[in-house]
Short mmCIF file of C-alpha atoms in Angstrom, two decimals:
data_model
loop_
_atom_site.label_atom_id
_atom_site.label_comp_id
_atom_site.label_asym_id
_atom_site.label_seq_id
_atom_site.Cartn_x
_atom_site.Cartn_y
_atom_site.Cartn_z
CA MET W 1 154.83 -16.16 -72.44
CA SER W 2 153.95 -17.52 -76.23
CA ARG W 3 154.63 -15.31 -79.05
CA THR W 4 152.35 -14.90 -81.56
CA ARG W 5 153.31 -15.01 -85.48
CA SER W 6 152.87 -12.50 -87.40
CA ALA W 7 149.91 -12.84 -90.54
CA GLN W 8 151.33 -14.12 -93.37
CA PRO W 9 150.32 -14.71 -96.33
CA ASP W 10 149.57 -17.79 -97.53
CA PRO W 11 152.59 -18.37 -100.63
CA ARG W 12 149.66 -20.07 -102.63
CA SER W 13 147.69 -17.28 -103.07
CA THR W 14 150.01 -15.04 -105.21
CA LEU W 15 152.41 -16.49 -108.24
CA HIS W 16 155.21 -14.35 -109.97
CA GLY W 17 154.24 -10.57 -110.07
CA GLY W 18 152.60 -10.45 -107.44
CA LEU W 19 149.19 -12.06 -109.62
CA PRO W 20 146.67 -14.57 -108.09
CA ASP W 21 147.68 -18.33 -108.64
CA ARG W 22 143.87 -18.72 -110.62
CA TYR W 23 142.73 -18.15 -113.86
CA LEU W 24 141.74 -14.43 -114.11
CA THR W 25 138.38 -13.34 -114.98
CA PRO W 26 138.37 -10.19 -117.51
CA HIS W 27 137.75 -7.93 -114.20
CA ASP W 28 140.36 -9.27 -112.56
CA VAL W 29 142.73 -8.49 -115.41
CA ALA W 30 141.12 -5.00 -115.70
CA ALA W 31 141.95 -3.95 -112.53
CA VAL W 32 145.69 -5.30 -112.62
CA PHE W 33 146.54 -2.56 -115.15
CA GLY W 34 144.11 0.25 -113.69
CA VAL W 35 142.38 0.21 -116.95
CA PRO W 36 138.24 0.49 -117.84
CA LEU W 37 136.96 -3.45 -118.94
CA GLU W 38 135.99 -2.18 -122.00
CA THR W 39 139.64 -1.94 -122.82
CA VAL W 40 140.22 -5.33 -122.23
CA TYR W 41 137.30 -6.70 -124.20
CA GLN W 42 138.92 -4.49 -126.99
CA TRP W 43 142.92 -6.07 -126.67
CA ARG W 44 141.32 -9.11 -126.95
CA LYS W 45 138.41 -8.71 -129.81
CA LYS W 46 141.94 -6.99 -131.88
CA ARG W 47 143.98 -9.46 -130.25
CA THR W 48 146.67 -7.05 -128.97
CA GLY W 49 146.37 -7.66 -124.94
CA PRO W 50 147.18 -10.71 -123.39
CA PRO W 51 146.05 -13.62 -124.56
CA GLY W 52 142.40 -14.78 -123.09
CA PHE W 53 140.25 -18.38 -123.21
CA ARG W 54 137.41 -19.52 -122.69
CA ILE W 55 135.76 -22.14 -120.16
CA GLY W 56 132.53 -22.78 -121.58
CA LYS W 57 131.05 -18.29 -121.74
CA HIS W 58 133.89 -17.28 -119.05
CA LEU W 59 136.20 -15.62 -120.44
CA ARG W 60 139.91 -16.15 -118.04
CA TYR W 61 143.40 -15.53 -118.47
CA ASP W 62 146.22 -17.46 -117.38
CA PRO W 63 148.54 -14.87 -114.52
CA THR W 64 151.57 -16.91 -116.29
CA ASP W 65 150.53 -15.38 -120.01
CA VAL W 66 149.66 -11.95 -118.02
CA HIS W 67 153.21 -11.06 -116.77
CA THR W 68 154.80 -13.01 -120.52
CA TYR W 69 152.48 -10.51 -121.88
CA VAL W 70 154.01 -7.59 -119.37
CA THR W 71 157.29 -8.63 -119.85
CA GLN W 72 156.91 -8.23 -123.25
CA ARG W 73 155.92 -4.91 -123.41
CA LYS W 74 157.97 -4.00 -121.16
CA ASP W 75 161.04 -5.16 -123.21
CA ALA W 76 159.52 -4.02 -126.78
CA ASP W 77 159.51 -0.26 -125.05
CA ARG W 78 162.83 -0.66 -123.94
CA ASP W 79 164.52 -1.23 -127.73
CA ALA W 80 161.82 1.65 -128.68
CA ALA W 81 163.32 4.03 -126.50
#
């Protein structure tokens, strides 16, 4: 009798904080934060959200930068309270 292993996710598929181990699209960032896509573009225009960068004409976000942004926001909110 052989035991079947439970389906384990590939450890390379996620990075710290549950973010994917790949560059994120604006759609991904909107989904992570649960905000409209236009909000992500406004954050970039106003330089208030996580930093993004361009690969040719495509906008991308580094998951590490997004995680750092969340940590900074949490710290700022904790200090303000």
